[in-house]
PDB file of C-alpha atoms in Angstrom:
ATOM      1  CA  LEU A   1     -13.957  -3.686  -0.243  1.00 79.00           C
ATOM      2  CA  ILE A   2     -10.735  -2.734  -2.074  1.00 88.00           C
ATOM      3  CA  ARG A   3     -11.535  -4.932  -5.053  1.00 85.00           C
ATOM      4  CA  GLY A   4     -15.091  -3.602  -5.261  1.00 87.00           C
ATOM      5  CA  THR A   5     -13.914  -0.004  -5.044  1.00 89.00           C
ATOM      6  CA  TRP A   6     -11.271  -0.541  -7.723  1.00 90.00           C
ATOM      7  CA  GLY A   7     -13.834  -2.342  -9.836  1.00 86.00           C
ATOM      8  CA  ARG A   8     -15.948   0.844  -9.800  1.00 88.00           C
ATOM      9  CA  GLY A   9     -12.932   2.885 -10.900  1.00 88.00           C
ATOM     10  CA  GLU A  10     -12.545   4.550  -7.490  1.00 92.00           C
ATOM     11  CA  LYS A  11      -9.464   5.010  -5.276  1.00 95.00           C
ATOM     12  CA  VAL A  12      -8.842   3.619  -1.780  1.00 96.00           C
ATOM     13  CA  LEU A  13      -7.053   5.200   1.198  1.00 95.00           C
ATOM     14  CA  ALA A  14      -6.312   2.681   3.956  1.00 95.00           C
ATOM     15  CA  THR A  15      -5.626   4.202   7.367  1.00 91.00           C
ATOM     16  CA  GLY A  16      -4.563   2.452  10.548  1.00 86.00           C
ATOM     17  CA  PRO A  17      -1.735   1.715  12.974  1.00 83.00           C
ATOM     18  CA  THR A  18       1.685   0.388  12.019  1.00 82.00           C
ATOM     19  CA  GLY A  19       1.683  -3.337  11.347  1.00 82.00           C
ATOM     20  CA  SER A  20      -2.058  -3.651  10.763  1.00 84.00           C
ATOM     21  CA  GLY A  21      -1.520  -4.948   7.219  1.00 88.00           C
ATOM     22  CA  LYS A  22      -2.633  -1.976   5.119  1.00 93.00           C
ATOM     23  CA  THR A  23      -0.063  -2.438   2.377  1.00 94.00           C
ATOM     24  CA  GLU A  24      -0.445  -6.217   2.343  1.00 92.00           C
ATOM     25  CA  LEU A  25      -4.202  -5.820   1.875  1.00 92.00           C
ATOM     26  CA  MET A  26      -3.541  -3.674  -1.195  1.00 94.00           C
ATOM     27  CA  LYS A  27      -1.071  -6.199  -2.591  1.00 95.00           C
ATOM     28  CA  TYR A  28      -3.516  -9.046  -1.992  1.00 93.00           C
ATOM     29  CA  ALA A  29      -6.318  -7.131  -3.709  1.00 93.00           C
ATOM     30  CA  SER A  30      -4.108  -6.599  -6.771  1.00 95.00           C
ATOM     31  CA  ARG A  31      -3.083 -10.243  -6.963  1.00 94.00           C
ATOM     32  CA  SER A  32      -6.580 -11.629  -6.393  1.00 92.00           C
ATOM     33  CA  LEU A  33      -8.287  -9.198  -8.768  1.00 91.00           C
ATOM     34  CA  PHE A  34      -5.728  -9.067 -11.577  1.00 93.00           C
ATOM     35  CA  GLY A  35      -3.251 -11.863 -10.847  1.00 94.00           C
ATOM     36  CA  LEU A  36      -0.402  -9.327 -10.796  1.00 95.00           C
ATOM     37  CA  ASP A  37       1.685  -7.513  -8.206  1.00 96.00           C
ATOM     38  CA  PRO A  38       1.151  -3.737  -8.023  1.00 97.00           C
ATOM     39  CA  GLU A  39       3.769  -1.036  -8.392  1.00 97.00           C
ATOM     40  CA  ILE A  40       4.547   0.724  -5.105  1.00 97.00           C
ATOM     41  CA  VAL A  41       5.711   4.239  -4.292  1.00 96.00           C
ATOM     42  CA  SER A  42       7.236   4.234  -0.799  1.00 94.00           C
ATOM     43  CA  GLY A  43       6.608   7.639   0.744  1.00 92.00           C
ATOM     44  CA  HIS A  44       9.408   9.415   2.594  1.00 92.00           C
ATOM     45  CA  GLU A  45      10.384  12.981   3.431  1.00 90.00           C
ATOM     46  CA  LEU A  46      12.914  13.266   0.586  1.00 93.00           C
ATOM     47  CA  LEU A  47      10.801  11.667  -2.137  1.00 94.00           C
ATOM     48  CA  THR A  48      11.261  13.318  -5.528  1.00 93.00           C
ATOM     49  CA  MET A  49       9.126  13.362  -8.640  1.00 92.00           C
ATOM     50  CA  TYR A  50      11.883  11.394 -10.378  1.00 92.00           C
ATOM     51  CA  GLU A  51      11.237   8.456  -8.031  1.00 92.00           C
ATOM     52  CA  VAL A  52       7.530   8.606  -8.811  1.00 95.00           C
ATOM     53  CA  TYR A  53       7.581   9.270 -12.543  1.00 95.00           C
ATOM     54  CA  GLY A  54      11.143   8.510 -13.676  1.00 94.00           C
ATOM     55  CA  LYS A  55      14.110  10.328 -15.197  1.00 92.00           C
ATOM     56  CA  MET A  56      16.528  10.297 -18.096  1.00 86.00           C
ATOM     57  CA  GLY A  57      19.776   8.430 -17.496  1.00 85.00           C
ATOM     58  CA  GLY A  58      22.514   6.405 -19.089  1.00 78.00           C
ATOM     59  CA  GLY A  59      21.673   2.959 -20.412  1.00 76.00           C
ATOM     60  CA  ILE A  60      22.127   0.420 -23.191  1.00 76.00           C
ATOM     61  CA  LYS A  61      19.778   0.240 -26.171  1.00 75.00           C
ATOM     62  CA  ASP A  62      20.371  -2.210 -29.016  1.00 77.00           C
ATOM     63  CA  GLY A  63      23.857  -2.798 -27.638  1.00 79.00           C
ATOM     64  CA  VAL A  64      24.787   0.877 -27.745  1.00 79.00           C
ATOM     65  CA  ALA A  65      25.345   3.204 -24.772  1.00 78.00           C
ATOM     66  CA  THR A  66      22.802   5.987 -24.899  1.00 84.00           C
ATOM     67  CA  ILE A  67      20.494   8.201 -22.828  1.00 85.00           C
ATOM     68  CA  ILE A  68      17.207   6.468 -22.039  1.00 87.00           C
ATOM     69  CA  PHE A  69      14.172   7.143 -19.852  1.00 89.00           C
ATOM     70  CA  LYS A  70      14.089   5.095 -16.644  1.00 92.00           C
ATOM     71  CA  ALA A  71      10.458   4.853 -15.588  1.00 94.00           C
ATOM     72  CA  GLY A  72       9.368   5.418 -11.988  1.00 95.00           C
ATOM     73  CA  ALA A  73       6.660   3.412 -10.210  1.00 96.00           C
ATOM     74  CA  ALA A  74       3.732   5.524 -11.478  1.00 96.00           C
ATOM     75  CA  VAL A  75       4.787   5.164 -15.107  1.00 96.00           C
ATOM     76  CA  ARG A  76       5.602   1.462 -14.694  1.00 97.00           C
ATOM     77  CA  ALA A  77       2.077   0.886 -13.332  1.00 97.00           C
ATOM     78  CA  LEU A  78       0.620   2.379 -16.522  1.00 97.00           C
ATOM     79  CA  GLN A  79       3.027   0.436 -18.714  1.00 96.00           C
ATOM     80  CA  ARG A  80       2.386  -2.876 -16.924  1.00 97.00           C
ATOM     81  CA  ASN A  81      -1.366  -2.239 -16.586  1.00 97.00           C
ATOM     82  CA  VAL A  82      -1.404  -2.846 -12.815  1.00 97.00           C
ATOM     83  CA  PRO A  83      -2.521  -0.888  -9.713  1.00 97.00           C
ATOM     84  CA  LEU A  84      -0.316   1.796  -8.182  1.00 97.00           C
ATOM     85  CA  ILE A  85       0.027   1.803  -4.380  1.00 97.00           C
ATOM     86  CA  ILE A  86       1.266   4.946  -2.626  1.00 96.00           C
ATOM     87  CA  ASP A  87       2.578   3.685   0.698  1.00 95.00           C
ATOM     88  CA  GLU A  88       2.738   6.191   3.596  1.00 93.00           C
ATOM     89  CA  ILE A  89       1.237   8.931   1.444  1.00 94.00           C
ATOM     90  CA  ASN A  90       1.365  11.501   4.256  1.00 90.00           C
ATOM     91  CA  LEU A  91       5.168  11.296   4.379  1.00 91.00           C
ATOM     92  CA  ILE A  92       5.457  12.676   0.847  1.00 92.00           C
ATOM     93  CA  PRO A  93       6.549  16.337   0.502  1.00 90.00           C
ATOM     94  CA  ASN A  94       3.598  18.542  -0.383  1.00 89.00           C
ATOM     95  CA  LYS A  95       5.188  19.797  -3.624  1.00 89.00           C
ATOM     96  CA  VAL A  96       5.503  16.242  -4.941  1.00 91.00           C
ATOM     97  CA  LEU A  97       2.074  15.227  -3.651  1.00 92.00           C
ATOM     98  CA  MET A  98       0.385  18.131  -5.417  1.00 90.00           C
ATOM     99  CA  ARG A  99       2.051  17.129  -8.695  1.00 90.00           C
ATOM    100  CA  MET A 100       0.838  13.553  -8.194  1.00 92.00           C
ATOM    101  CA  LYS A 101      -2.667  14.775  -7.318  1.00 91.00           C
ATOM    102  CA  ALA A 102      -3.028  16.044 -10.880  1.00 87.00           C
ATOM    103  CA  ASP A 103      -2.989  12.399 -11.993  1.00 91.00           C
ATOM    104  CA  PHE A 104      -5.132  10.962  -9.177  1.00 92.00           C
ATOM    105  CA  ASN A 105      -8.399  11.448 -11.056  1.00 88.00           C
ATOM    106  CA  VAL A 106      -7.394   9.829 -14.334  1.00 91.00           C
ATOM    107  CA  ARG A 107      -9.654   7.039 -15.558  1.00 91.00           C
ATOM    108  CA  VAL A 108      -9.423   4.246 -18.091  1.00 92.00           C
ATOM    109  CA  GLY A 109      -8.866   5.687 -21.548  1.00 94.00           C
ATOM    110  CA  ASN A 110      -7.560   9.064 -20.323  1.00 95.00           C
ATOM    111  CA  ARG A 111      -4.182  10.359 -21.457  1.00 95.00           C
ATOM    112  CA  VAL A 112      -1.383  10.976 -18.953  1.00 94.00           C
ATOM    113  CA  THR A 113       1.489  13.282 -19.886  1.00 93.00           C
ATOM    114  CA  VAL A 114       4.874  12.244 -18.497  1.00 93.00           C
ATOM    115  CA  GLN A 115       6.804  15.496 -18.297  1.00 91.00           C
ATOM    116  CA  GLU A 116      10.000  13.684 -17.289  1.00 90.00           C
ATOM    117  CA  ASP A 117       9.882  11.667 -20.542  1.00 90.00           C
ATOM    118  CA  SER A 118       9.737  14.626 -22.962  1.00 88.00           C
ATOM    119  CA  ASP A 119       5.962  15.014 -22.441  1.00 91.00           C
ATOM    120  CA  ARG A 120       5.274  11.527 -23.716  1.00 93.00           C
ATOM    121  CA  GLU A 121       1.610  10.541 -23.444  1.00 95.00           C
ATOM    122  CA  LEU A 122       0.355   7.251 -22.037  1.00 96.00           C
ATOM    123  CA  ILE A 123      -3.195   5.896 -22.206  1.00 96.00           C
ATOM    124  CA  VAL A 124      -4.608   4.717 -18.875  1.00 96.00           C
ATOM    125  CA  PRO A 125      -5.184   0.935 -19.286  1.00 96.00           C
ATOM    126  CA  ASP A 126      -8.102  -1.093 -17.972  1.00 94.00           C
ATOM    127  CA  ARG A 127      -6.442  -2.637 -14.884  1.00 95.00           C
ATOM    128  CA  TYR A 128      -4.821   0.539 -13.609  1.00 96.00           C
ATOM    129  CA  SER A 129      -6.131   1.404 -10.126  1.00 95.00           C
ATOM    130  CA  LEU A 130      -4.948   3.622  -7.294  1.00 96.00           C
ATOM    131  CA  GLY A 131      -4.559   2.877  -3.601  1.00 96.00           C
ATOM    132  CA  ALA A 132      -2.764   4.618  -0.749  1.00 96.00           C
ATOM    133  CA  THR A 133      -1.945   3.989   2.903  1.00 95.00           C
ATOM    134  CA  GLU A 134      -1.274   6.293   5.814  1.00 92.00           C
ATOM    135  CA  ASN A 135      -0.481   6.246   9.503  1.00 85.00           C
ATOM    136  CA  VAL A 136      -2.451   9.180  10.872  1.00 69.00           C
ATOM    137  CA  LYS A 137      -0.416  11.949  12.523  1.00 63.00           C
ATOM    138  CA  SER A 138      -0.266  11.280  16.276  1.00 57.00           C
ATOM    139  CA  GLU A 139       2.143  11.030  19.221  1.00 62.00           C
ATOM    140  CA  LYS A 140       3.367   7.770  17.670  1.00 61.00           C
ATOM    141  CA  HIS A 141       3.808   9.353  14.249  1.00 60.00           C
ATOM    142  CA  PRO A 142       4.734  13.016  14.774  1.00 63.00           C
ATOM    143  CA  ASP A 143       6.587  13.113  11.444  1.00 63.00           C
ATOM    144  CA  ARG A 144       3.382  12.500   9.473  1.00 67.00           C
ATOM    145  CA  GLU A 145       1.529  15.399   7.911  1.00 68.00           C
ATOM    146  CA  ARG A 146      -2.208  15.828   7.766  1.00 78.00           C
ATOM    147  CA  LEU A 147      -3.314  15.249   4.213  1.00 85.00           C
ATOM    148  CA  ASP A 148      -4.750  18.171   2.315  1.00 85.00           C
ATOM    149  CA  PRO A 149      -8.581  17.829   2.238  1.00 89.00           C
ATOM    150  CA  SER A 150      -8.470  18.052  -1.567  1.00 89.00           C
ATOM    151  CA  VAL A 151      -6.317  14.897  -1.598  1.00 91.00           C
ATOM    152  CA  VAL A 152      -8.471  13.052   0.937  1.00 90.00           C
ATOM    153  CA  ARG A 153     -11.620  13.689  -1.140  1.00 92.00           C
ATOM    154  CA  VAL A 154     -10.127  11.751  -4.043  1.00 92.00           C
ATOM    155  CA  PHE A 155     -10.151   8.500  -2.062  1.00 94.00           C
ATOM    156  CA  GLU A 156     -12.679   6.166  -0.504  1.00 93.00           C
ATOM    157  CA  PRO A 157     -11.638   5.695   3.166  1.00 92.00           C
ATOM    158  CA  LEU A 158     -10.800   2.233   4.491  1.00 92.00           C
ATOM    159  CA  PRO A 159     -10.019   2.017   8.244  1.00 91.00           C
ATOM    160  CA  VAL A 160      -7.726  -0.948   8.971  1.00 90.00           C
ATOM    161  CA  ASP A 161      -7.208  -2.196  12.520  1.00 86.00           C
ATOM    162  CA  TYR A 162      -5.190  -5.044  13.967  1.00 82.00           C
ATOM    163  CA  MET A 163      -6.576  -8.525  13.383  1.00 81.00           C
ATOM    164  CA  PRO A 164      -8.702  -9.885  16.287  1.00 83.00           C
ATOM    165  CA  VAL A 165      -7.027 -12.652  18.331  1.00 86.00           C
ATOM    166  CA  ASN A 166      -9.275 -15.444  17.061  1.00 88.00           C
ATOM    167  CA  GLU A 167      -8.743 -14.440  13.433  1.00 86.00           C
ATOM    168  CA  LEU A 168      -4.987 -14.106  13.974  1.00 83.00           C
ATOM    169  CA  TYR A 169      -4.919 -17.607  15.464  1.00 86.00           C
ATOM    170  CA  ASP A 170      -6.847 -19.046  12.506  1.00 89.00           C
ATOM    171  CA  ALA A 171      -4.535 -17.284  10.059  1.00 85.00           C
ATOM    172  CA  MET A 172      -1.416 -18.601  11.796  1.00 86.00           C
ATOM    173  CA  VAL A 173      -2.769 -22.133  11.852  1.00 87.00           C
ATOM    174  CA  ALA A 174      -3.703 -21.924   8.178  1.00 86.00           C
ATOM    175  CA  SER A 175      -0.237 -20.625   7.266  1.00 85.00           C
ATOM    176  CA  MET A 176       1.392 -23.680   8.856  1.00 86.00           C
ATOM    177  CA  MET A 177      -0.833 -26.289   7.204  1.00 86.00           C
ATOM    178  CA  ASP A 178       0.554 -28.519   4.487  1.00 84.00           C
ATOM    179  CA  PHE A 179      -1.367 -29.250   1.280  1.00 81.00           C
ATOM    180  CA  LYS A 180      -3.224 -32.086   3.029  1.00 79.00           C
ATOM    181  CA  GLY A 181      -4.383 -29.877   5.901  1.00 81.00           C
ATOM    182  CA  GLY A 182      -1.934 -31.311   8.425  1.00 84.00           C
ATOM    183  CA  LEU A 183       0.044 -29.345  11.012  1.00 81.00           C
ATOM    184  CA  LYS A 184       3.716 -30.017  11.716  1.00 81.00           C
ATOM    185  CA  ILE A 185       3.450 -28.929  15.342  1.00 84.00           C
ATOM    186  CA  SER A 186       2.307 -30.791  18.439  1.00 87.00           C
ATOM    187  CA  PRO A 187      -1.311 -30.582  19.645  1.00 84.00           C
ATOM    188  CA  ASN A 188      -0.081 -28.806  22.791  1.00 86.00           C
ATOM    189  CA  ASP A 189       1.770 -26.184  20.738  1.00 87.00           C
ATOM    190  CA  ALA A 190      -1.278 -25.675  18.537  1.00 84.00           C
ATOM    191  CA  ARG A 191      -3.714 -25.366  21.439  1.00 83.00           C
ATOM    192  CA  GLU A 192      -1.639 -23.457  23.998  1.00 88.00           C
ATOM    193  CA  VAL A 193       1.658 -22.039  22.747  1.00 90.00           C
ATOM    194  CA  LEU A 194       0.189 -20.587  19.560  1.00 91.00           C
ATOM    195  CA  GLN A 195      -2.788 -19.116  21.421  1.00 89.00           C
ATOM    196  CA  GLU A 196      -0.468 -17.500  23.972  1.00 89.00           C
ATOM    197  CA  LEU A 197       1.602 -16.048  21.136  1.00 91.00           C
ATOM    198  CA  CYS A 198      -1.536 -14.506  19.648  1.00 86.00           C
ATOM    199  CA  LEU A 199      -2.512 -13.056  23.039  1.00 88.00           C
ATOM    200  CA  ALA A 200       0.975 -11.600  23.419  1.00 89.00           C
ATOM    201  CA  ALA A 201       0.635  -9.955  20.016  1.00 84.00           C
ATOM    202  CA  GLU A 202      -2.689  -8.420  21.086  1.00 85.00           C
ATOM    203  CA  TRP A 203      -1.117  -7.066  24.301  1.00 83.00           C
ATOM    204  CA  ILE A 204       1.764  -5.510  22.374  1.00 82.00           C
ATOM    205  CA  GLN A 205      -0.594  -3.928  19.844  1.00 78.00           C
ATOM    206  CA  SER A 206      -2.833  -2.524  22.586  1.00 77.00           C
ATOM    207  CA  ALA A 207       0.131  -1.126  24.528  1.00 77.00           C
ATOM    208  CA  TYR A 208       1.530   0.420  21.354  1.00 72.00           C
ATOM    209  CA  GLN A 209      -1.751   2.295  20.887  1.00 70.00           C
ATOM    210  CA  GLY A 210      -1.556   3.655  24.427  1.00 72.00           C
ATOM    211  CA  GLU A 211      -4.151   1.349  25.970  1.00 74.00           C
ATOM    212  CA  THR A 212      -3.832  -0.125  29.449  1.00 76.00           C
ATOM    213  CA  VAL A 213      -2.973  -3.820  29.277  1.00 72.00           C
ATOM    214  CA  TYR A 214      -3.829  -6.272  32.054  1.00 72.00           C
ATOM    215  CA  ILE A 215      -1.881  -9.532  31.877  1.00 73.00           C
ATOM    216  CA  ASN A 216      -3.103 -12.521  33.860  1.00 65.00           C
TER     217      ASN A 216
END
C-alpha cells in the first residue's frame, strides 16, 4: 500500500499503537521501492525548524574553517533523492508543523525554497516521497495532539495494528533461518517455546490497549 501510494505521488499517514511497526513499514517501503534508506524527522515537543530544514554553523570547506549550511532531514531527503519520514508527527509543535505543511504538497519537478539556507531553491527529485506516523491521542498518549484537519487531508490514511500471532510466529521463524532454510533451535523450542512467546506478546499488546486478557 505504501509503495503504491508513493508511486502515485501521494503521501501516507500510518496510525496505530506503539510497537506496531509503523516506522519500520515506512523504512521497508523505501528500501524495497528505491533501494535506499529514508531520511527521518523524529517528532518531539521541542522540535525546531532548524532540525527539520537545517541551519548555518561552523565547518571546514576546502581545508578552511568557515560558515556552512548544515542540512536538516527534509533538505537531506531532497538532496539524496529519498523519501522523508516524519515520525510521531503529532508531537511536533504546531508552529513548526504549519511551516512544514507548506512543503507537504510539493511534487516532482517543483521548487522548494530553503529559507534557512539563504532562500536557496531545490528541485524536488523523482524518488522524493513523504510519509508520517502517529500514535493517536488517548489515555496512553495524552501528550499527543490531534492533527489539524488541513494536515490530515494531505495524507492517505494507513491503519497499522499489531501483527497477528500466526504471522508473528512465521516472521520469527523466518528471521532465525540460515541461508539453507535451517533453524538453529530444537524442534521443541520451535513448536512450543516460540509459540508461547508469540502468545505472550499478544497478551501484552492486548493488555496495553486496555483489553481484558484471559490466560490459560
